[in-house]
Amino acid sequence: MILKDIAKEAGVSISTVSRVINGKEQGAASKETRDKIWSIVRKNGYTPNVLAQNLKRRTSLTDPKEKPLYYIDCLQARTSNLNTDPFFSELERALEQEAFNYNYIIKHTYRPMDLKSLDSIIQADERNICGLVILGRYMFTKEQLKVLKEVYKNIIYVGLNAIPLKCDQVICDGYKAGISAVEYLIELGHKKIAYIGEQANECRFLAYKDALSLHNINFTIHNTANVIQSTDGGYKGAQKLLNSSSDFTAVFCANDLTAIGAIKAFHENKKQVSRDISVISVDDIDLAQYITPMLTTVHIPIEELGRQTARTLIDRINGRHTLPMKVELPFFIAKRDSCSKCRTTNRQQ
């Protein structure tokens, strides 16, 4: 596939495609168009023709100023399907775009189940693979960690939960984000706050419990729903709370997809979000602004997480740092319409 083919499939000019994939995206096209172009690039395995680029610049592959093409792999530790998880889809896309600017290409994407043995992964040194990016938290077994360390010399993790692995890590602290989300509900006067999301090894659930404790609010397991963090999980979690003895005026959902599913369930049960039940979550995916009401959520700098991950990994590959590095990016609460002050006349009060 060449630029002309990408342009034809995307319905844009060749120059637009060129500007986007060469890191000159600002003003080159809308976000929707840029995402479409990168989707086509990834789907078809497009790689830049380094030799052609060098000839055009009248340089050669032996020119020390020119970098040859290298590859990195990704491990989808948190989700098995990026198409159903906008957070990790956007994260990997930003990572891929930044790496592309340095002539690094994502070659393969794996899931934890692929790490059963060395035979399940082609030897990295045979494919010019320089490193591995772990997307999202996963409880690796000793055997899986052994496989990773034998295959990859350079490993970096990116996500919201720090992991006990001696490698570079780029995070936006999910625990602190969870504390801020719950405290925002408390500031609005809510004392009966429910939780929907995963609980085992989930820093946002721990943050939920700790935030309640910090403000002398009793924690009750009846006000929680332990579900997979997805729209379906959020929907089922909200139904569980509504059909049980749960007593709440606000809900903290572990991520936006969970919140979107929960809001659907509340609407179907004639509960008006914001007036009857306030909802807050974590991530701030694009969809958060296009549901009704617009979702109040903790904004995670997803794109910068991806780009910083690529830069940190490439720095390690090039020997610019040797000790495990931890980079933490900031967050803020995107205050929208799904939260309001607690109404003392609410039936739950």
Tab-separated table of C-alpha atoms in Angstrom:
chain	number	residue	atom	x	y	z
A	1	MET	CA	0.000	0.000	0.000
A	2	ILE	CA	1.214	3.487	-0.890
A	3	LEU	CA	0.052	6.970	0.098
A	4	LYS	CA	-2.163	7.142	-2.973
A	5	ASP	CA	-4.065	4.046	-1.830
A	6	ILE	CA	-4.530	5.415	1.688
A	7	ALA	CA	-5.761	8.746	0.302
A	8	LYS	CA	-8.259	6.985	-1.960
A	9	GLU	CA	-9.679	4.849	0.838
A	10	ALA	CA	-9.861	7.805	3.224
A	11	GLY	CA	-11.347	10.123	0.628
A	12	VAL	CA	-8.711	12.824	1.063
A	13	SER	CA	-5.742	14.161	-0.879
A	14	ILE	CA	-2.326	12.511	-0.906
A	15	SER	CA	-0.815	15.639	0.644
A	16	THR	CA	-3.256	15.403	3.560
A	17	VAL	CA	-2.258	11.793	4.187
A	18	SER	CA	1.413	12.736	3.966
A	19	ARG	CA	1.067	15.557	6.501
A	20	VAL	CA	-0.861	13.363	8.935
A	21	ILE	CA	1.494	10.367	8.933
A	22	ASN	CA	4.600	12.566	8.996
A	23	GLY	CA	3.596	14.243	12.213
A	24	LYS	CA	2.307	17.478	10.718
A	25	GLU	CA	-1.271	16.843	11.859
A	26	GLN	CA	-1.992	20.299	13.243
A	27	GLY	CA	-4.399	21.860	10.783
A	28	ALA	CA	-3.926	19.033	8.273
A	29	ALA	CA	-7.365	17.516	8.838
A	30	SER	CA	-10.154	17.068	11.355
A	31	LYS	CA	-9.696	14.587	14.207
A	32	GLU	CA	-12.211	12.263	12.544
A	33	THR	CA	-10.226	12.304	9.297
A	34	ARG	CA	-6.905	11.802	11.102
A	35	ASP	CA	-8.313	8.847	13.005
A	36	LYS	CA	-9.639	7.379	9.758
A	37	ILE	CA	-6.238	7.697	8.086
A	38	TRP	CA	-4.429	6.046	10.999
A	39	SER	CA	-7.026	3.277	11.082
A	40	ILE	CA	-6.305	2.533	7.407
A	41	VAL	CA	-2.543	2.673	8.062
A	42	ARG	CA	-2.823	0.149	10.892
A	43	LYS	CA	-5.320	-2.125	9.115
A	44	ASN	CA	-3.152	-2.458	6.031
A	45	GLY	CA	0.206	-2.602	7.790
A	46	TYR	CA	1.546	0.433	5.934
A	47	THR	CA	5.174	1.296	6.650
A	48	PRO	CA	7.117	4.267	5.295
A	49	ASN	CA	9.487	3.589	2.440
A	50	VAL	CA	12.667	4.678	4.167
A	51	LEU	CA	14.839	4.124	1.084
A	52	ALA	CA	12.554	6.304	-1.047
A	53	GLN	CA	12.481	8.980	1.641
A	54	ASN	CA	16.266	9.029	1.842
A	55	LEU	CA	16.673	9.202	-1.926
A	56	LYS	CA	14.280	12.126	-2.012
A	57	ARG	CA	16.399	13.817	0.660
A	58	ARG	CA	19.568	12.763	-1.259
A	59	THR	CA	20.825	10.808	1.741
A	60	SER	CA	21.559	7.141	2.225
A	61	LEU	CA	20.758	4.525	4.856
A	62	THR	CA	24.383	4.774	5.961
A	63	ASP	CA	23.973	8.457	6.738
A	64	PRO	CA	24.318	8.709	10.562
A	65	LYS	CA	21.625	11.376	10.573
A	66	GLU	CA	19.083	8.944	9.118
A	67	LYS	CA	17.352	6.313	11.255
A	68	PRO	CA	16.471	2.900	9.822
A	69	LEU	CA	13.037	1.410	10.382
A	70	TYR	CA	12.492	-0.362	13.724
A	71	TYR	CA	9.584	-2.217	15.286
A	72	ILE	CA	7.868	-2.415	18.653
A	73	ASP	CA	5.152	-4.742	19.935
A	74	CYS	CA	2.114	-4.045	22.098
A	75	LEU	CA	0.444	-6.176	24.745
A	76	GLN	CA	-3.245	-5.434	25.296
A	77	ALA	CA	-3.232	-6.357	28.963
A	78	ARG	CA	-6.481	-4.652	29.902
A	79	THR	CA	-8.774	-5.428	26.998
A	80	SER	CA	-8.990	-8.143	24.353
A	81	ASN	CA	-10.584	-5.851	21.770
A	82	LEU	CA	-9.454	-2.250	21.284
A	83	ASN	CA	-12.471	-1.620	19.058
A	84	THR	CA	-14.766	-1.899	22.081
A	85	ASP	CA	-12.640	0.230	24.427
A	86	PRO	CA	-12.186	3.841	23.269
A	87	PHE	CA	-9.702	4.609	26.051
A	88	PHE	CA	-7.131	2.035	24.973
A	89	SER	CA	-7.935	2.502	21.301
A	90	GLU	CA	-7.054	6.198	21.540
A	91	LEU	CA	-4.058	5.424	23.736
A	92	GLU	CA	-2.536	2.965	21.271
A	93	ARG	CA	-3.276	5.250	18.323
A	94	ALA	CA	-1.409	8.153	19.968
A	95	LEU	CA	1.465	5.817	20.832
A	96	GLU	CA	1.611	4.526	17.267
A	97	GLN	CA	1.551	7.990	15.734
A	98	GLU	CA	4.344	9.294	17.952
A	99	ALA	CA	6.503	6.214	17.378
A	100	PHE	CA	5.903	6.545	13.630
A	101	ASN	CA	7.531	9.989	13.714
A	102	TYR	CA	10.761	8.314	14.875
A	103	ASN	CA	10.558	5.486	12.282
A	104	TYR	CA	9.251	2.956	14.820
A	105	ILE	CA	6.315	0.799	13.747
A	106	ILE	CA	3.964	-1.309	15.869
A	107	LYS	CA	4.504	-4.758	14.412
A	108	HIS	CA	2.315	-7.074	16.490
A	109	THR	CA	-0.299	-6.734	19.210
A	110	TYR	CA	-0.697	-9.536	21.738
A	111	ARG	CA	-3.024	-10.505	24.572
A	112	PRO	CA	-1.975	-12.104	27.898
A	113	MET	CA	-3.252	-15.492	26.707
A	114	ASP	CA	-0.578	-15.379	23.991
A	115	LEU	CA	2.179	-15.465	26.607
A	116	LYS	CA	1.937	-19.143	27.500
A	117	SER	CA	5.330	-19.958	26.048
A	118	LEU	CA	8.186	-18.578	24.006
A	119	ASP	CA	6.833	-20.530	21.048
A	120	SER	CA	3.734	-18.308	21.040
A	121	ILE	CA	5.835	-15.212	20.352
A	122	ILE	CA	8.275	-14.912	17.461
A	123	GLN	CA	11.696	-14.128	18.835
A	124	ALA	CA	12.005	-10.364	19.045
A	125	ASP	CA	15.633	-10.256	17.912
A	126	GLU	CA	14.691	-12.032	14.682
A	127	ARG	CA	12.194	-9.323	13.752
A	128	ASN	CA	14.210	-6.272	14.683
A	129	ILE	CA	11.764	-5.712	17.566
A	130	CYS	CA	13.231	-3.171	19.946
A	131	GLY	CA	10.690	-3.152	22.752
A	132	LEU	CA	7.273	-3.944	24.179
A	133	VAL	CA	4.499	-1.637	25.392
A	134	ILE	CA	2.125	-3.047	28.008
A	135	LEU	CA	-1.244	-1.310	27.683
A	136	GLY	CA	-3.126	-1.420	30.987
A	137	ARG	CA	-2.746	-3.348	34.216
A	138	TYR	CA	-2.645	-7.135	34.275
A	139	MET	CA	-1.703	-9.605	37.012
A	140	PHE	CA	1.108	-11.434	35.251
A	141	THR	CA	2.138	-14.905	36.373
A	142	LYS	CA	5.798	-15.641	37.028
A	143	GLU	CA	5.884	-17.708	33.854
A	144	GLN	CA	4.467	-14.855	31.759
A	145	LEU	CA	6.962	-12.380	33.211
A	146	LYS	CA	9.759	-14.810	32.414
A	147	VAL	CA	8.573	-15.001	28.809
A	148	LEU	CA	8.420	-11.214	28.485
A	149	LYS	CA	11.893	-10.663	29.912
A	150	GLU	CA	13.421	-13.359	27.716
A	151	VAL	CA	11.939	-11.933	24.536
A	152	TYR	CA	12.100	-8.180	25.141
A	153	LYS	CA	15.033	-6.174	26.419
A	154	ASN	CA	13.030	-2.952	26.643
A	155	ILE	CA	9.592	-2.957	28.305
A	156	ILE	CA	7.340	-0.037	29.200
A	157	TYR	CA	3.943	0.030	30.897
A	158	VAL	CA	1.204	2.640	30.469
A	159	GLY	CA	-2.055	2.876	32.399
A	160	LEU	CA	-3.823	4.134	35.518
A	161	ASN	CA	-2.675	1.464	37.970
A	162	ALA	CA	1.053	1.233	38.744
A	163	ILE	CA	2.313	-2.364	38.458
A	164	PRO	CA	5.011	-4.222	40.464
A	165	LEU	CA	7.291	-4.669	37.480
A	166	LYS	CA	10.788	-3.215	37.223
A	167	CYS	CA	10.350	-1.322	33.966
A	168	ASP	CA	9.600	2.170	32.719
A	169	GLN	CA	6.052	3.263	33.564
A	170	VAL	CA	3.914	6.133	32.273
A	171	ILE	CA	0.809	6.590	34.355
A	172	CYS	CA	-1.972	8.951	35.279
A	173	ASP	CA	-2.698	7.904	38.859
A	174	GLY	CA	-6.089	6.189	38.895
A	175	TYR	CA	-6.134	6.087	42.689
A	176	LYS	CA	-5.745	9.847	43.002
A	177	ALA	CA	-8.291	10.336	40.212
A	178	GLY	CA	-10.765	8.147	42.101
A	179	ILE	CA	-10.221	10.094	45.319
A	180	SER	CA	-10.881	13.377	43.474
A	181	ALA	CA	-14.046	12.008	41.844
A	182	VAL	CA	-15.571	10.836	45.128
A	183	GLU	CA	-14.548	14.013	46.944
A	184	TYR	CA	-16.246	16.072	44.231
A	185	LEU	CA	-19.501	14.228	44.953
A	186	ILE	CA	-18.999	14.846	48.665
A	187	GLU	CA	-18.464	18.563	47.973
A	188	LEU	CA	-21.855	18.539	46.267
A	189	GLY	CA	-23.397	17.259	49.505
A	190	HIS	CA	-23.668	13.571	48.675
A	191	LYS	CA	-23.048	11.132	51.527
A	192	LYS	CA	-24.731	8.050	50.070
A	193	ILE	CA	-22.398	7.211	47.215
A	194	ALA	CA	-22.427	3.936	45.287
A	195	TYR	CA	-19.676	2.327	43.219
A	196	ILE	CA	-19.906	0.421	39.931
A	197	GLY	CA	-16.845	-1.312	38.501
A	198	GLU	CA	-14.251	-3.970	39.185
A	199	GLN	CA	-13.028	-4.463	42.725
A	200	ALA	CA	-10.161	-6.954	42.805
A	201	ASN	CA	-6.801	-5.174	42.420
A	202	GLU	CA	-8.605	-2.043	41.192
A	203	CYS	CA	-7.101	1.190	42.505
A	204	ARG	CA	-10.282	3.141	41.788
A	205	PHE	CA	-12.305	0.871	44.077
A	206	LEU	CA	-9.683	1.318	46.799
A	207	ALA	CA	-9.862	5.083	46.232
A	208	TYR	CA	-13.655	4.953	46.593
A	209	LYS	CA	-13.417	3.239	49.972
A	210	ASP	CA	-10.574	5.439	51.211
A	211	ALA	CA	-12.328	8.673	50.170
A	212	LEU	CA	-15.423	7.656	52.134
A	213	SER	CA	-13.278	6.836	55.160
A	214	LEU	CA	-11.393	10.136	54.946
A	215	HIS	CA	-14.722	11.958	55.220
A	216	ASN	CA	-16.158	9.718	57.949
A	217	ILE	CA	-18.750	8.154	55.631
A	218	ASN	CA	-19.530	4.501	56.264
A	219	PHE	CA	-18.708	2.029	53.529
A	220	THR	CA	-21.279	-0.659	52.760
A	221	ILE	CA	-20.771	-3.434	50.235
A	222	HIS	CA	-24.502	-3.251	49.395
A	223	ASN	CA	-23.818	0.071	47.664
A	224	THR	CA	-21.339	-1.488	45.234
A	225	ALA	CA	-21.627	-3.577	42.081
A	226	ASN	CA	-18.606	-5.688	41.147
A	227	VAL	CA	-18.833	-5.779	37.343
A	228	ILE	CA	-16.591	-5.710	34.282
A	229	GLN	CA	-15.769	-2.137	33.304
A	230	SER	CA	-17.791	-1.925	30.097
A	231	THR	CA	-21.139	-0.504	28.990
A	232	ASP	CA	-22.770	-3.875	29.588
A	233	GLY	CA	-21.130	-4.142	32.993
A	234	GLY	CA	-22.270	-0.645	33.937
A	235	TYR	CA	-25.817	-1.400	32.814
A	236	LYS	CA	-25.968	-4.607	34.849
A	237	GLY	CA	-24.315	-2.942	37.826
A	238	ALA	CA	-26.866	-0.136	37.915
A	239	GLN	CA	-29.716	-2.646	37.608
A	240	LYS	CA	-28.240	-4.598	40.517
A	241	LEU	CA	-28.113	-1.507	42.716
A	242	LEU	CA	-31.656	-0.464	41.793
A	243	ASN	CA	-33.064	-3.936	42.456
A	244	SER	CA	-31.302	-4.366	45.799
A	245	SER	CA	-31.420	-2.604	49.108
A	246	SER	CA	-28.868	-0.046	47.953
A	247	ASP	CA	-29.414	3.481	49.221
A	248	PHE	CA	-27.590	6.146	47.201
A	249	THR	CA	-27.893	9.599	45.678
A	250	ALA	CA	-24.708	9.448	43.598
A	251	VAL	CA	-22.580	6.868	41.808
A	252	PHE	CA	-18.855	6.712	41.114
A	253	CYS	CA	-18.190	4.541	38.061
A	254	ALA	CA	-14.675	3.194	37.476
A	255	ASN	CA	-14.598	4.410	33.856
A	256	ASP	CA	-16.724	6.207	31.274
A	257	LEU	CA	-17.985	3.084	29.504
A	258	THR	CA	-19.303	1.779	32.831
A	259	ALA	CA	-20.963	5.141	33.506
A	260	ILE	CA	-22.601	5.223	30.061
A	261	GLY	CA	-24.111	1.779	30.657
A	262	ALA	CA	-25.275	2.803	34.124
A	263	ILE	CA	-26.925	5.973	32.814
A	264	LYS	CA	-28.893	3.901	30.304
A	265	ALA	CA	-30.170	1.671	33.109
A	266	PHE	CA	-31.121	4.672	35.254
A	267	HIS	CA	-33.040	6.216	32.344
A	268	GLU	CA	-34.927	2.982	31.718
A	269	ASN	CA	-35.901	2.909	35.390
A	270	LYS	CA	-37.257	6.467	35.232
A	271	LYS	CA	-34.378	7.919	37.224
A	272	GLN	CA	-33.226	11.314	36.002
A	273	VAL	CA	-29.455	11.510	36.068
A	274	SER	CA	-28.238	14.614	37.873
A	275	ARG	CA	-31.607	15.426	39.460
A	276	ASP	CA	-32.244	12.004	41.047
A	277	ILE	CA	-28.796	10.406	40.814
A	278	SER	CA	-25.462	12.084	40.159
A	279	VAL	CA	-22.930	10.105	38.107
A	280	ILE	CA	-19.180	10.645	37.817
A	281	SER	CA	-16.465	8.489	36.282
A	282	VAL	CA	-12.864	8.415	35.022
A	283	ASP	CA	-11.313	8.693	31.506
A	284	ASP	CA	-13.074	11.477	29.542
A	285	ILE	CA	-13.355	9.621	26.245
A	286	ASP	CA	-14.891	11.575	23.357
A	287	LEU	CA	-18.272	9.902	23.827
A	288	ALA	CA	-18.581	11.426	27.317
A	289	GLN	CA	-19.595	14.755	25.762
A	290	TYR	CA	-22.164	13.259	23.400
A	291	ILE	CA	-24.481	11.436	25.790
A	292	THR	CA	-27.415	12.941	27.652
A	293	PRO	CA	-26.696	14.379	30.107
A	294	MET	CA	-23.058	15.108	29.268
A	295	LEU	CA	-20.898	13.044	31.582
A	296	THR	CA	-18.928	14.584	34.422
A	297	THR	CA	-15.658	12.673	34.524
A	298	VAL	CA	-12.007	12.864	35.522
A	299	HIS	CA	-10.091	13.893	32.407
A	300	ILE	CA	-7.151	11.612	31.694
A	301	PRO	CA	-4.679	13.006	29.100
A	302	ILE	CA	-4.988	9.884	26.934
A	303	GLU	CA	-3.194	11.223	23.871
A	304	GLU	CA	-0.248	12.549	25.846
A	305	LEU	CA	-0.035	9.257	27.765
A	306	GLY	CA	0.443	7.477	24.445
A	307	ARG	CA	2.929	9.962	23.054
A	308	GLN	CA	4.962	10.109	26.268
A	309	THR	CA	5.073	6.309	26.337
A	310	ALA	CA	6.526	6.200	22.825
A	311	ARG	CA	9.128	8.855	23.618
A	312	THR	CA	10.192	7.195	26.885
A	313	LEU	CA	10.532	3.771	25.268
A	314	ILE	CA	12.555	5.153	22.360
A	315	ASP	CA	14.808	7.031	24.802
A	316	ARG	CA	15.506	3.739	26.603
A	317	ILE	CA	16.137	1.887	23.344
A	318	ASN	CA	18.687	4.544	22.424
A	319	GLY	CA	20.392	4.283	25.823
A	320	ARG	CA	19.405	7.726	27.084
A	321	HIS	CA	18.373	6.280	30.453
A	322	THR	CA	19.036	2.961	32.173
A	323	LEU	CA	17.204	2.993	35.517
A	324	PRO	CA	13.433	2.292	35.554
A	325	MET	CA	11.669	5.595	34.964
A	326	LYS	CA	8.201	6.513	36.231
A	327	VAL	CA	6.433	9.409	34.523
A	328	GLU	CA	3.170	10.626	36.061
A	329	LEU	CA	0.833	12.919	34.108
A	330	PRO	CA	-1.828	15.163	35.713
A	331	PHE	CA	-5.617	14.919	35.539
A	332	PHE	CA	-8.560	17.234	36.226
A	333	ILE	CA	-12.316	16.930	36.709
A	334	ALA	CA	-14.302	17.794	33.582
A	335	LYS	CA	-17.441	19.213	35.195
A	336	ARG	CA	-20.495	18.705	33.001
A	337	ASP	CA	-24.169	17.878	33.460
A	338	SER	CA	-24.384	14.455	35.128
A	339	CYS	CA	-23.672	15.759	38.634
A	340	SER	CA	-25.565	18.247	40.783
A	341	LYS	CA	-25.916	19.204	44.420
A	342	CYS	CA	-27.611	16.622	46.597
A	343	ARG	CA	-31.322	17.344	47.012
A	344	THR	CA	-32.410	16.883	50.614
A	345	THR	CA	-35.908	16.060	49.329
A	346	ASN	CA	-34.539	13.118	47.344
A	347	ARG	CA	-36.247	9.894	48.401
A	348	GLN	CA	-32.950	8.327	49.369
A	349	GLN	CA	-32.162	11.070	51.880
